[in-house]
Amino acid sequence: MSMAQPLSRVDAFKRKGGDQQPRPSIWSLLPERLRLALPRTGWALVSIGLFACLWELLWAFGVADPRLLPPPHIFLGNFPEQLKFFNTARRWQIGVGQNSGPSPVEALFYTIASSAMRVLVGLLIASILSIAVGVAIRYFRLVDRLVLPTITLLSPVSPIAWLPVAIFVFGIGNAPAIFMVVIALFFHMVLSTVNQIDGVNKNLINVARTMGATKMQLYGRVIIPAILPGLLVVLRLNLFGAWMVVLVAESTGVGYGLGQVIMMARNTFNPSLVFFTIALIGLLGFLSDWLMRLIQRRILYWVPQTTEVLNGL
């Protein structure tokens, strides 16, 4: 009769459940998009935090005068008081009290929505017009000769120079602010569209011609899809310019608007309100750029992501 062999340590460990797979970490259970977004969000908060800390240090050592350059804890900490100034549509009406009209929180949302609406409408009109004109310049030789020199001539003109024209033509209201956004983007986007068309790979055009594509099919199925990635990048960059221009246009008087708040803060010498509005505009611009990048990924799903490809070099 054979004697039982003693169990080794490995066998004993396996019998106790040592051969089980380790439990997955919480990080691995998160969706892939969330795992990619969290580090970027964290680094963005660190970057903003470092800038705010530097500003606070300048205030703590007496370099920055709090009456002229109030630190973030002053103009962001007094949030309820700052909101009282956003009711710009009724503040200057005769016989209307300061506290009449919408509540401070409602006035804040009205102001943000009004400025964002002017930016988005102007951006949409400028995009449609500029792409249509840019394609027409390269599609029709007569349009190229008649229109392109004028657009090149007007492109260097500052959008601020068009402000009196906007007031003369459209008066006071939303129309001049939207017109200013369109003017600020239109000329540059037309030239960008023309340059993008000129830079399309000639092999794609030759292959399409070999397969019998007409001129209209060539533009609709080859050239326009080829220039979309570059045009969306230009659109993203011009989005920041649209926010800059709309603030100047709103300062002329449009009811609700961030430009109105900035002008009121300047006239009443309220630095805290100025920096509070600047921080709000920066946040809106950041969110607009994030939304534009999200739309760009959705539309251009076939374009590979090239972000941070050189970080490992």
PDB file of C-alpha atoms in Angstrom:
ATOM      1  CA  MET A   1       0.000   0.000   0.000  1.00  0.00           C
ATOM      2  CA  SER A   2       1.472   3.259  -1.113  1.00  0.00           C
ATOM      3  CA  MET A   3       1.743   6.060   1.336  1.00  0.00           C
ATOM      4  CA  ALA A   4       0.086   9.413   0.512  1.00  0.00           C
ATOM      5  CA  GLN A   5       2.476  12.009  -0.749  1.00  0.00           C
ATOM      6  CA  PRO A   6       2.546  15.233   1.292  1.00  0.00           C
ATOM      7  CA  LEU A   7       1.054  18.277  -0.411  1.00  0.00           C
ATOM      8  CA  SER A   8       3.534  20.821  -1.618  1.00  0.00           C
ATOM      9  CA  ARG A   9       3.166  24.512  -0.769  1.00  0.00           C
ATOM     10  CA  VAL A  10       2.082  25.302  -4.335  1.00  0.00           C
ATOM     11  CA  ASP A  11      -0.679  22.668  -4.266  1.00  0.00           C
ATOM     12  CA  ALA A  12      -1.865  23.854  -0.896  1.00  0.00           C
ATOM     13  CA  PHE A  13      -1.915  27.447  -2.146  1.00  0.00           C
ATOM     14  CA  LYS A  14      -3.951  26.435  -5.210  1.00  0.00           C
ATOM     15  CA  ARG A  15      -6.466  24.537  -3.056  1.00  0.00           C
ATOM     16  CA  LYS A  16      -6.981  27.652  -0.986  1.00  0.00           C
ATOM     17  CA  GLY A  17      -7.865  29.606  -4.097  1.00  0.00           C
ATOM     18  CA  GLY A  18      -4.495  31.026  -5.003  1.00  0.00           C
ATOM     19  CA  ASP A  19      -4.950  30.205  -8.669  1.00  0.00           C
ATOM     20  CA  GLN A  20      -7.827  32.670  -8.997  1.00  0.00           C
ATOM     21  CA  GLN A  21      -7.348  35.687 -11.227  1.00  0.00           C
ATOM     22  CA  PRO A  22      -6.746  39.014  -9.424  1.00  0.00           C
ATOM     23  CA  ARG A  23      -9.684  41.343  -9.169  1.00  0.00           C
ATOM     24  CA  PRO A  24      -9.737  44.113 -11.789  1.00  0.00           C
ATOM     25  CA  SER A  25      -8.991  47.607 -10.531  1.00  0.00           C
ATOM     26  CA  ILE A  26     -11.625  50.347 -10.434  1.00  0.00           C
ATOM     27  CA  TRP A  27      -9.694  52.267 -13.105  1.00  0.00           C
ATOM     28  CA  SER A  28      -9.936  49.366 -15.571  1.00  0.00           C
ATOM     29  CA  LEU A  29     -13.705  49.163 -15.048  1.00  0.00           C
ATOM     30  CA  LEU A  30     -14.235  52.744 -16.211  1.00  0.00           C
ATOM     31  CA  PRO A  31     -15.268  53.379 -19.830  1.00  0.00           C
ATOM     32  CA  GLU A  32     -12.392  54.093 -22.203  1.00  0.00           C
ATOM     33  CA  ARG A  33     -13.567  57.622 -22.967  1.00  0.00           C
ATOM     34  CA  LEU A  34     -13.731  58.444 -19.275  1.00  0.00           C
ATOM     35  CA  ARG A  35     -10.234  57.023 -18.703  1.00  0.00           C
ATOM     36  CA  LEU A  36      -8.926  59.263 -21.483  1.00  0.00           C
ATOM     37  CA  ALA A  37     -10.815  62.349 -20.295  1.00  0.00           C
ATOM     38  CA  LEU A  38      -9.951  62.211 -16.599  1.00  0.00           C
ATOM     39  CA  PRO A  39      -6.156  62.778 -16.963  1.00  0.00           C
ATOM     40  CA  ARG A  40      -6.709  65.650 -19.390  1.00  0.00           C
ATOM     41  CA  THR A  41      -9.248  67.227 -17.047  1.00  0.00           C
ATOM     42  CA  GLY A  42      -6.883  66.784 -14.135  1.00  0.00           C
ATOM     43  CA  TRP A  43      -3.970  68.455 -15.942  1.00  0.00           C
ATOM     44  CA  ALA A  44      -6.261  71.293 -17.043  1.00  0.00           C
ATOM     45  CA  LEU A  45      -7.279  71.904 -13.422  1.00  0.00           C
ATOM     46  CA  VAL A  46      -3.628  71.780 -12.343  1.00  0.00           C
ATOM     47  CA  SER A  47      -2.684  74.335 -15.002  1.00  0.00           C
ATOM     48  CA  ILE A  48      -5.472  76.719 -13.987  1.00  0.00           C
ATOM     49  CA  GLY A  49      -4.657  76.156 -10.314  1.00  0.00           C
ATOM     50  CA  LEU A  50      -0.992  77.072 -10.838  1.00  0.00           C
ATOM     51  CA  PHE A  51      -1.986  80.285 -12.593  1.00  0.00           C
ATOM     52  CA  ALA A  52      -4.389  81.166  -9.765  1.00  0.00           C
ATOM     53  CA  CYS A  53      -1.739  80.362  -7.128  1.00  0.00           C
ATOM     54  CA  LEU A  54       0.778  82.624  -8.873  1.00  0.00           C
ATOM     55  CA  TRP A  55      -1.780  85.433  -8.880  1.00  0.00           C
ATOM     56  CA  GLU A  56      -2.519  84.849  -5.177  1.00  0.00           C
ATOM     57  CA  LEU A  57       1.200  84.933  -4.364  1.00  0.00           C
ATOM     58  CA  LEU A  58       1.599  88.266  -6.152  1.00  0.00           C
ATOM     59  CA  TRP A  59      -1.267  89.604  -4.027  1.00  0.00           C
ATOM     60  CA  ALA A  60       0.144  88.099  -0.812  1.00  0.00           C
ATOM     61  CA  PHE A  61       3.580  89.710  -1.349  1.00  0.00           C
ATOM     62  CA  GLY A  62       2.001  93.054  -2.195  1.00  0.00           C
ATOM     63  CA  VAL A  63       3.037  93.100  -5.848  1.00  0.00           C
ATOM     64  CA  ALA A  64      -0.565  93.206  -7.164  1.00  0.00           C
ATOM     65  CA  ASP A  65      -2.802  95.954  -5.835  1.00  0.00           C
ATOM     66  CA  PRO A  66      -6.133  94.325  -4.835  1.00  0.00           C
ATOM     67  CA  ARG A  67      -7.992  97.509  -5.828  1.00  0.00           C
ATOM     68  CA  LEU A  68      -6.737  97.212  -9.423  1.00  0.00           C
ATOM     69  CA  LEU A  69      -5.847  93.511  -9.760  1.00  0.00           C
ATOM     70  CA  PRO A  70      -8.028  91.666  -7.233  1.00  0.00           C
ATOM     71  CA  PRO A  71      -6.918  88.026  -6.747  1.00  0.00           C
ATOM     72  CA  PRO A  72      -9.236  85.147  -7.651  1.00  0.00           C
ATOM     73  CA  HIS A  73     -10.464  84.566  -4.107  1.00  0.00           C
ATOM     74  CA  ILE A  74     -11.901  88.103  -4.098  1.00  0.00           C
ATOM     75  CA  PHE A  75     -13.727  88.327  -7.445  1.00  0.00           C
ATOM     76  CA  LEU A  76     -14.767  84.646  -7.420  1.00  0.00           C
ATOM     77  CA  GLY A  77     -15.647  84.501  -3.745  1.00  0.00           C
ATOM     78  CA  ASN A  78     -18.159  87.344  -4.028  1.00  0.00           C
ATOM     79  CA  PHE A  79     -20.315  85.421  -6.501  1.00  0.00           C
ATOM     80  CA  PRO A  80     -23.803  86.573  -5.364  1.00  0.00           C
ATOM     81  CA  GLU A  81     -22.763  90.237  -5.389  1.00  0.00           C
ATOM     82  CA  GLN A  82     -21.323  89.988  -8.901  1.00  0.00           C
ATOM     83  CA  LEU A  83     -24.531  88.506 -10.297  1.00  0.00           C
ATOM     84  CA  LYS A  84     -26.481  91.652  -9.430  1.00  0.00           C
ATOM     85  CA  PHE A  85     -24.715  93.520 -12.249  1.00  0.00           C
ATOM     86  CA  PHE A  86     -25.816  91.138 -15.020  1.00  0.00           C
ATOM     87  CA  ASN A  87     -29.306  92.631 -15.313  1.00  0.00           C
ATOM     88  CA  THR A  88     -28.064  95.053 -17.988  1.00  0.00           C
ATOM     89  CA  ALA A  89     -31.225  95.061 -20.106  1.00  0.00           C
ATOM     90  CA  ARG A  90     -33.299  97.024 -17.547  1.00  0.00           C
ATOM     91  CA  ARG A  91     -30.619  98.707 -15.446  1.00  0.00           C
ATOM     92  CA  TRP A  92     -30.487 101.914 -17.490  1.00  0.00           C
ATOM     93  CA  GLN A  93     -34.215 102.303 -18.168  1.00  0.00           C
ATOM     94  CA  ILE A  94     -35.788 105.411 -16.650  1.00  0.00           C
ATOM     95  CA  GLY A  95     -38.061 104.690 -13.722  1.00  0.00           C
ATOM     96  CA  VAL A  96     -36.910 101.081 -13.392  1.00  0.00           C
ATOM     97  CA  GLY A  97     -35.342  99.994 -10.125  1.00  0.00           C
ATOM     98  CA  GLN A  98     -32.052  98.137  -9.902  1.00  0.00           C
ATOM     99  CA  ASN A  99     -33.685  95.025  -8.464  1.00  0.00           C
ATOM    100  CA  SER A 100     -36.550  94.863 -10.964  1.00  0.00           C
ATOM    101  CA  GLY A 101     -36.675  92.330 -13.776  1.00  0.00           C
ATOM    102  CA  PRO A 102     -35.217  88.807 -13.586  1.00  0.00           C
ATOM    103  CA  SER A 103     -33.331  87.442 -10.607  1.00  0.00           C
ATOM    104  CA  PRO A 104     -29.511  87.637 -10.626  1.00  0.00           C
ATOM    105  CA  VAL A 105     -29.172  83.961 -11.545  1.00  0.00           C
ATOM    106  CA  GLU A 106     -31.710  84.308 -14.366  1.00  0.00           C
ATOM    107  CA  ALA A 107     -29.928  87.433 -15.625  1.00  0.00           C
ATOM    108  CA  LEU A 108     -26.642  85.490 -15.671  1.00  0.00           C
ATOM    109  CA  PHE A 109     -28.148  82.747 -17.821  1.00  0.00           C
ATOM    110  CA  TYR A 110     -29.822  85.319 -20.096  1.00  0.00           C
ATOM    111  CA  THR A 111     -26.485  87.069 -20.562  1.00  0.00           C
ATOM    112  CA  ILE A 112     -24.559  83.868 -21.316  1.00  0.00           C
ATOM    113  CA  ALA A 113     -27.266  82.580 -23.668  1.00  0.00           C
ATOM    114  CA  SER A 114     -27.462  85.906 -25.527  1.00  0.00           C
ATOM    115  CA  SER A 115     -23.711  86.126 -26.151  1.00  0.00           C
ATOM    116  CA  ALA A 116     -23.446  82.439 -27.070  1.00  0.00           C
ATOM    117  CA  MET A 117     -26.370  82.785 -29.489  1.00  0.00           C
ATOM    118  CA  ARG A 118     -24.698  85.691 -31.299  1.00  0.00           C
ATOM    119  CA  VAL A 119     -21.416  83.794 -31.553  1.00  0.00           C
ATOM    120  CA  LEU A 120     -22.981  80.566 -32.836  1.00  0.00           C
ATOM    121  CA  VAL A 121     -25.301  82.271 -35.332  1.00  0.00           C
ATOM    122  CA  GLY A 122     -22.472  84.416 -36.679  1.00  0.00           C
ATOM    123  CA  LEU A 123     -20.166  81.403 -36.848  1.00  0.00           C
ATOM    124  CA  LEU A 124     -22.777  79.361 -38.729  1.00  0.00           C
ATOM    125  CA  ILE A 125     -23.506  82.132 -41.257  1.00  0.00           C
ATOM    126  CA  ALA A 126     -19.805  82.858 -41.811  1.00  0.00           C
ATOM    127  CA  SER A 127     -19.015  79.154 -42.303  1.00  0.00           C
ATOM    128  CA  ILE A 128     -21.749  78.588 -44.893  1.00  0.00           C
ATOM    129  CA  LEU A 129     -20.984  81.782 -46.822  1.00  0.00           C
ATOM    130  CA  SER A 130     -17.200  81.382 -46.777  1.00  0.00           C
ATOM    131  CA  ILE A 131     -17.212  77.746 -47.909  1.00  0.00           C
ATOM    132  CA  ALA A 132     -19.726  78.526 -50.661  1.00  0.00           C
ATOM    133  CA  VAL A 133     -17.748  81.534 -51.891  1.00  0.00           C
ATOM    134  CA  GLY A 134     -14.413  79.708 -51.624  1.00  0.00           C
ATOM    135  CA  VAL A 135     -15.670  76.758 -53.649  1.00  0.00           C
ATOM    136  CA  ALA A 136     -17.276  79.106 -56.209  1.00  0.00           C
ATOM    137  CA  ILE A 137     -13.959  80.963 -56.611  1.00  0.00           C
ATOM    138  CA  ARG A 138     -12.201  77.771 -57.645  1.00  0.00           C
ATOM    139  CA  TYR A 139     -15.192  76.322 -59.534  1.00  0.00           C
ATOM    140  CA  PHE A 140     -15.908  79.353 -61.744  1.00  0.00           C
ATOM    141  CA  ARG A 141     -12.982  81.227 -63.292  1.00  0.00           C
ATOM    142  CA  LEU A 142     -15.020  84.426 -63.642  1.00  0.00           C
ATOM    143  CA  VAL A 143     -15.807  84.461 -59.904  1.00  0.00           C
ATOM    144  CA  ASP A 144     -12.118  83.941 -59.194  1.00  0.00           C
ATOM    145  CA  ARG A 145     -11.151  87.008 -61.222  1.00  0.00           C
ATOM    146  CA  LEU A 146     -13.944  89.260 -59.941  1.00  0.00           C
ATOM    147  CA  VAL A 147     -14.253  88.303 -56.252  1.00  0.00           C
ATOM    148  CA  LEU A 148     -10.898  87.033 -54.966  1.00  0.00           C
ATOM    149  CA  PRO A 149      -8.987  90.362 -55.331  1.00  0.00           C
ATOM    150  CA  THR A 150     -11.660  92.206 -53.333  1.00  0.00           C
ATOM    151  CA  ILE A 151     -11.664  89.586 -50.573  1.00  0.00           C
ATOM    152  CA  THR A 152      -7.869  89.727 -50.392  1.00  0.00           C
ATOM    153  CA  LEU A 153      -8.083  93.527 -50.160  1.00  0.00           C
ATOM    154  CA  LEU A 154     -10.625  93.515 -47.309  1.00  0.00           C
ATOM    155  CA  SER A 155      -9.120  90.625 -45.356  1.00  0.00           C
ATOM    156  CA  PRO A 156      -6.475  92.702 -43.457  1.00  0.00           C
ATOM    157  CA  VAL A 157      -9.085  95.232 -42.251  1.00  0.00           C
ATOM    158  CA  SER A 158      -9.696  94.913 -38.519  1.00  0.00           C
ATOM    159  CA  PRO A 159     -13.210  93.797 -37.578  1.00  0.00           C
ATOM    160  CA  ILE A 160     -13.419  96.758 -35.183  1.00  0.00           C
ATOM    161  CA  ALA A 161     -13.289  99.085 -38.179  1.00  0.00           C
ATOM    162  CA  TRP A 162     -16.590  97.591 -39.354  1.00  0.00           C
ATOM    163  CA  LEU A 163     -18.364  98.516 -36.108  1.00  0.00           C
ATOM    164  CA  PRO A 164     -19.612 101.936 -37.322  1.00  0.00           C
ATOM    165  CA  VAL A 165     -20.798 100.309 -40.551  1.00  0.00           C
ATOM    166  CA  ALA A 166     -22.706  97.701 -38.547  1.00  0.00           C
ATOM    167  CA  ILE A 167     -24.420 100.403 -36.498  1.00  0.00           C
ATOM    168  CA  PHE A 168     -25.208 102.531 -39.583  1.00  0.00           C
ATOM    169  CA  VAL A 169     -26.775  99.590 -41.417  1.00  0.00           C
ATOM    170  CA  PHE A 170     -28.384  97.517 -38.658  1.00  0.00           C
ATOM    171  CA  GLY A 171     -28.814  99.977 -35.788  1.00  0.00           C
ATOM    172  CA  ILE A 172     -28.701  98.681 -32.209  1.00  0.00           C
ATOM    173  CA  GLY A 173     -29.525  95.100 -31.277  1.00  0.00           C
ATOM    174  CA  ASN A 174     -28.516  91.565 -32.169  1.00  0.00           C
ATOM    175  CA  ALA A 175     -28.006  92.219 -35.889  1.00  0.00           C
ATOM    176  CA  PRO A 176     -24.831  94.376 -35.639  1.00  0.00           C
ATOM    177  CA  ALA A 177     -23.234  91.945 -33.165  1.00  0.00           C
ATOM    178  CA  ILE A 178     -23.902  88.976 -35.456  1.00  0.00           C
ATOM    179  CA  PHE A 179     -22.705  91.016 -38.450  1.00  0.00           C
ATOM    180  CA  MET A 180     -19.435  91.749 -36.652  1.00  0.00           C
ATOM    181  CA  VAL A 181     -18.850  88.051 -36.008  1.00  0.00           C
ATOM    182  CA  VAL A 182     -19.569  87.226 -39.654  1.00  0.00           C
ATOM    183  CA  ILE A 183     -17.217  89.945 -40.918  1.00  0.00           C
ATOM    184  CA  ALA A 184     -14.466  88.871 -38.530  1.00  0.00           C
ATOM    185  CA  LEU A 185     -14.532  85.301 -39.844  1.00  0.00           C
ATOM    186  CA  PHE A 186     -15.750  85.514 -43.433  1.00  0.00           C
ATOM    187  CA  PHE A 187     -12.716  86.874 -45.322  1.00  0.00           C
ATOM    188  CA  HIS A 188     -10.148  84.687 -43.570  1.00  0.00           C
ATOM    189  CA  MET A 189     -12.256  81.568 -43.995  1.00  0.00           C
ATOM    190  CA  VAL A 190     -12.745  82.253 -47.726  1.00  0.00           C
ATOM    191  CA  LEU A 191      -8.985  82.508 -48.221  1.00  0.00           C
ATOM    192  CA  SER A 192      -8.485  79.388 -46.112  1.00  0.00           C
ATOM    193  CA  THR A 193     -11.039  77.496 -48.212  1.00  0.00           C
ATOM    194  CA  VAL A 194      -9.263  78.512 -51.416  1.00  0.00           C
ATOM    195  CA  ASN A 195      -5.892  77.455 -50.005  1.00  0.00           C
ATOM    196  CA  GLN A 196      -7.324  74.138 -48.823  1.00  0.00           C
ATOM    197  CA  ILE A 197      -8.707  73.435 -52.305  1.00  0.00           C
ATOM    198  CA  ASP A 198      -5.348  74.263 -53.880  1.00  0.00           C
ATOM    199  CA  GLY A 199      -3.667  71.831 -51.485  1.00  0.00           C
ATOM    200  CA  VAL A 200      -5.813  68.784 -52.291  1.00  0.00           C
ATOM    201  CA  ASN A 201      -3.751  65.768 -53.328  1.00  0.00           C
ATOM    202  CA  LYS A 202      -3.536  65.741 -57.130  1.00  0.00           C
ATOM    203  CA  ASN A 203      -3.569  61.937 -57.185  1.00  0.00           C
ATOM    204  CA  LEU A 204      -7.110  61.924 -55.775  1.00  0.00           C
ATOM    205  CA  ILE A 205      -8.240  64.305 -58.503  1.00  0.00           C
ATOM    206  CA  ASN A 206      -6.531  62.291 -61.256  1.00  0.00           C
ATOM    207  CA  VAL A 207      -8.072  59.033 -60.045  1.00  0.00           C
ATOM    208  CA  ALA A 208     -11.536  60.606 -59.977  1.00  0.00           C
ATOM    209  CA  ARG A 209     -11.079  61.974 -63.496  1.00  0.00           C
ATOM    210  CA  THR A 210      -9.867  58.581 -64.723  1.00  0.00           C
ATOM    211  CA  MET A 211     -13.059  57.015 -63.383  1.00  0.00           C
ATOM    212  CA  GLY A 212     -15.129  59.508 -65.368  1.00  0.00           C
ATOM    213  CA  ALA A 213     -16.170  61.913 -62.610  1.00  0.00           C
ATOM    214  CA  THR A 214     -17.657  65.206 -63.749  1.00  0.00           C
ATOM    215  CA  LYS A 215     -16.518  68.534 -62.374  1.00  0.00           C
ATOM    216  CA  MET A 216     -19.468  68.709 -59.994  1.00  0.00           C
ATOM    217  CA  GLN A 217     -18.855  65.156 -58.787  1.00  0.00           C
ATOM    218  CA  LEU A 218     -15.167  65.957 -58.376  1.00  0.00           C
ATOM    219  CA  TYR A 219     -15.957  68.840 -56.036  1.00  0.00           C
ATOM    220  CA  GLY A 220     -18.799  67.105 -54.205  1.00  0.00           C
ATOM    221  CA  ARG A 221     -17.163  63.731 -53.606  1.00  0.00           C
ATOM    222  CA  VAL A 222     -13.421  64.417 -53.628  1.00  0.00           C
ATOM    223  CA  ILE A 223     -12.435  68.033 -53.007  1.00  0.00           C
ATOM    224  CA  ILE A 224     -14.954  69.090 -50.329  1.00  0.00           C
ATOM    225  CA  PRO A 225     -14.464  65.912 -48.190  1.00  0.00           C
ATOM    226  CA  ALA A 226     -10.695  66.371 -48.554  1.00  0.00           C
ATOM    227  CA  ILE A 227     -10.727  69.959 -47.262  1.00  0.00           C
ATOM    228  CA  LEU A 228     -13.157  69.366 -44.360  1.00  0.00           C
ATOM    229  CA  PRO A 229     -10.478  68.488 -41.740  1.00  0.00           C
ATOM    230  CA  GLY A 230      -8.500  71.652 -42.444  1.00  0.00           C
ATOM    231  CA  LEU A 231     -11.642  73.804 -42.526  1.00  0.00           C
ATOM    232  CA  LEU A 232     -12.837  72.521 -39.151  1.00  0.00           C
ATOM    233  CA  VAL A 233      -9.449  73.329 -37.631  1.00  0.00           C
ATOM    234  CA  VAL A 234      -9.704  76.870 -39.017  1.00  0.00           C
ATOM    235  CA  LEU A 235     -13.249  77.061 -37.670  1.00  0.00           C
ATOM    236  CA  ARG A 236     -12.045  76.094 -34.197  1.00  0.00           C
ATOM    237  CA  LEU A 237      -9.348  78.764 -34.242  1.00  0.00           C
ATOM    238  CA  ASN A 238     -11.775  81.397 -35.488  1.00  0.00           C
ATOM    239  CA  LEU A 239     -14.188  80.512 -32.701  1.00  0.00           C
ATOM    240  CA  PHE A 240     -11.955  82.366 -30.228  1.00  0.00           C
ATOM    241  CA  GLY A 241     -11.912  85.372 -32.550  1.00  0.00           C
ATOM    242  CA  ALA A 242     -15.703  85.294 -32.638  1.00  0.00           C
ATOM    243  CA  TRP A 243     -15.849  85.575 -28.843  1.00  0.00           C
ATOM    244  CA  MET A 244     -13.443  88.530 -28.951  1.00  0.00           C
ATOM    245  CA  VAL A 245     -15.422  90.404 -31.579  1.00  0.00           C
ATOM    246  CA  VAL A 246     -18.861  89.827 -30.095  1.00  0.00           C
ATOM    247  CA  LEU A 247     -17.792  91.477 -26.828  1.00  0.00           C
ATOM    248  CA  VAL A 248     -16.848  94.649 -28.684  1.00  0.00           C
ATOM    249  CA  ALA A 249     -20.095  94.599 -30.645  1.00  0.00           C
ATOM    250  CA  GLU A 250     -22.162  94.076 -27.492  1.00  0.00           C
ATOM    251  CA  SER A 251     -20.614  97.097 -25.843  1.00  0.00           C
ATOM    252  CA  THR A 252     -22.673  99.336 -28.152  1.00  0.00           C
ATOM    253  CA  GLY A 253     -25.913  98.271 -26.474  1.00  0.00           C
ATOM    254  CA  VAL A 254     -27.711  94.988 -27.102  1.00  0.00           C
ATOM    255  CA  GLY A 255     -29.666  94.432 -23.914  1.00  0.00           C
ATOM    256  CA  TYR A 256     -28.183  91.353 -22.336  1.00  0.00           C
ATOM    257  CA  GLY A 257     -24.582  90.506 -23.176  1.00  0.00           C
ATOM    258  CA  LEU A 258     -21.176  89.947 -21.621  1.00  0.00           C
ATOM    259  CA  GLY A 259     -19.835  92.936 -23.533  1.00  0.00           C
ATOM    260  CA  GLN A 260     -22.425  95.120 -21.808  1.00  0.00           C
ATOM    261  CA  VAL A 261     -21.265  93.851 -18.422  1.00  0.00           C
ATOM    262  CA  ILE A 262     -17.625  94.595 -19.279  1.00  0.00           C
ATOM    263  CA  MET A 263     -18.498  98.143 -20.355  1.00  0.00           C
ATOM    264  CA  MET A 264     -20.548  98.744 -17.225  1.00  0.00           C
ATOM    265  CA  ALA A 265     -17.691  97.466 -15.063  1.00  0.00           C
ATOM    266  CA  ARG A 266     -15.288  99.813 -16.842  1.00  0.00           C
ATOM    267  CA  ASN A 267     -17.586 102.834 -16.485  1.00  0.00           C
ATOM    268  CA  THR A 268     -18.196 102.168 -12.787  1.00  0.00           C
ATOM    269  CA  PHE A 269     -14.527 101.227 -12.134  1.00  0.00           C
ATOM    270  CA  ASN A 270     -15.311  97.755 -10.802  1.00  0.00           C
ATOM    271  CA  PRO A 271     -12.177  95.604 -11.315  1.00  0.00           C
ATOM    272  CA  SER A 272     -13.727  92.620  -9.529  1.00  0.00           C
ATOM    273  CA  LEU A 273     -16.602  92.543 -12.003  1.00  0.00           C
ATOM    274  CA  VAL A 274     -14.160  92.913 -14.914  1.00  0.00           C
ATOM    275  CA  PHE A 275     -12.100  89.880 -13.890  1.00  0.00           C
ATOM    276  CA  PHE A 276     -15.191  87.883 -12.949  1.00  0.00           C
ATOM    277  CA  THR A 277     -16.574  88.431 -16.453  1.00  0.00           C
ATOM    278  CA  ILE A 278     -13.183  87.642 -18.007  1.00  0.00           C
ATOM    279  CA  ALA A 279     -13.097  84.332 -16.121  1.00  0.00           C
ATOM    280  CA  LEU A 280     -16.632  83.586 -17.301  1.00  0.00           C
ATOM    281  CA  ILE A 281     -15.721  84.369 -20.937  1.00  0.00           C
ATOM    282  CA  GLY A 282     -12.655  82.133 -20.686  1.00  0.00           C
ATOM    283  CA  LEU A 283     -14.783  79.276 -19.357  1.00  0.00           C
ATOM    284  CA  LEU A 284     -17.304  79.717 -22.179  1.00  0.00           C
ATOM    285  CA  GLY A 285     -14.515  79.769 -24.775  1.00  0.00           C
ATOM    286  CA  PHE A 286     -12.982  76.629 -23.275  1.00  0.00           C
ATOM    287  CA  LEU A 287     -16.327  74.786 -23.366  1.00  0.00           C
ATOM    288  CA  SER A 288     -16.996  75.989 -26.917  1.00  0.00           C
ATOM    289  CA  ASP A 289     -13.638  74.643 -28.087  1.00  0.00           C
ATOM    290  CA  TRP A 290     -14.290  71.318 -26.352  1.00  0.00           C
ATOM    291  CA  LEU A 291     -17.696  71.072 -28.049  1.00  0.00           C
ATOM    292  CA  MET A 292     -16.157  71.932 -31.417  1.00  0.00           C
ATOM    293  CA  ARG A 293     -13.502  69.223 -31.012  1.00  0.00           C
ATOM    294  CA  LEU A 294     -16.221  66.726 -30.105  1.00  0.00           C
ATOM    295  CA  ILE A 295     -18.193  67.633 -33.238  1.00  0.00           C
ATOM    296  CA  GLN A 296     -15.004  67.396 -35.290  1.00  0.00           C
ATOM    297  CA  ARG A 297     -14.407  63.820 -34.094  1.00  0.00           C
ATOM    298  CA  ARG A 298     -18.007  62.876 -34.865  1.00  0.00           C
ATOM    299  CA  ILE A 299     -17.998  64.324 -38.379  1.00  0.00           C
ATOM    300  CA  LEU A 300     -14.459  63.333 -39.368  1.00  0.00           C
ATOM    301  CA  TYR A 301     -14.574  59.806 -37.985  1.00  0.00           C
ATOM    302  CA  TRP A 302     -12.184  58.574 -40.704  1.00  0.00           C
ATOM    303  CA  VAL A 303      -9.400  61.024 -39.777  1.00  0.00           C
ATOM    304  CA  PRO A 304      -6.869  59.476 -37.319  1.00  0.00           C
ATOM    305  CA  GLN A 305      -6.212  61.271 -34.062  1.00  0.00           C
ATOM    306  CA  THR A 306      -2.700  62.744 -34.081  1.00  0.00           C
ATOM    307  CA  THR A 307      -2.745  64.384 -30.658  1.00  0.00           C
ATOM    308  CA  GLU A 308       0.417  63.821 -28.572  1.00  0.00           C
ATOM    309  CA  VAL A 309       2.029  61.597 -31.206  1.00  0.00           C
ATOM    310  CA  LEU A 310       5.431  63.225 -30.565  1.00  0.00           C
ATOM    311  CA  ASN A 311       5.372  63.011 -26.771  1.00  0.00           C
ATOM    312  CA  GLY A 312       7.297  59.750 -26.722  1.00  0.00           C
ATOM    313  CA  LEU A 313      10.135  61.032 -28.911  1.00  0.00           C
TER     314      LEU A 313
END
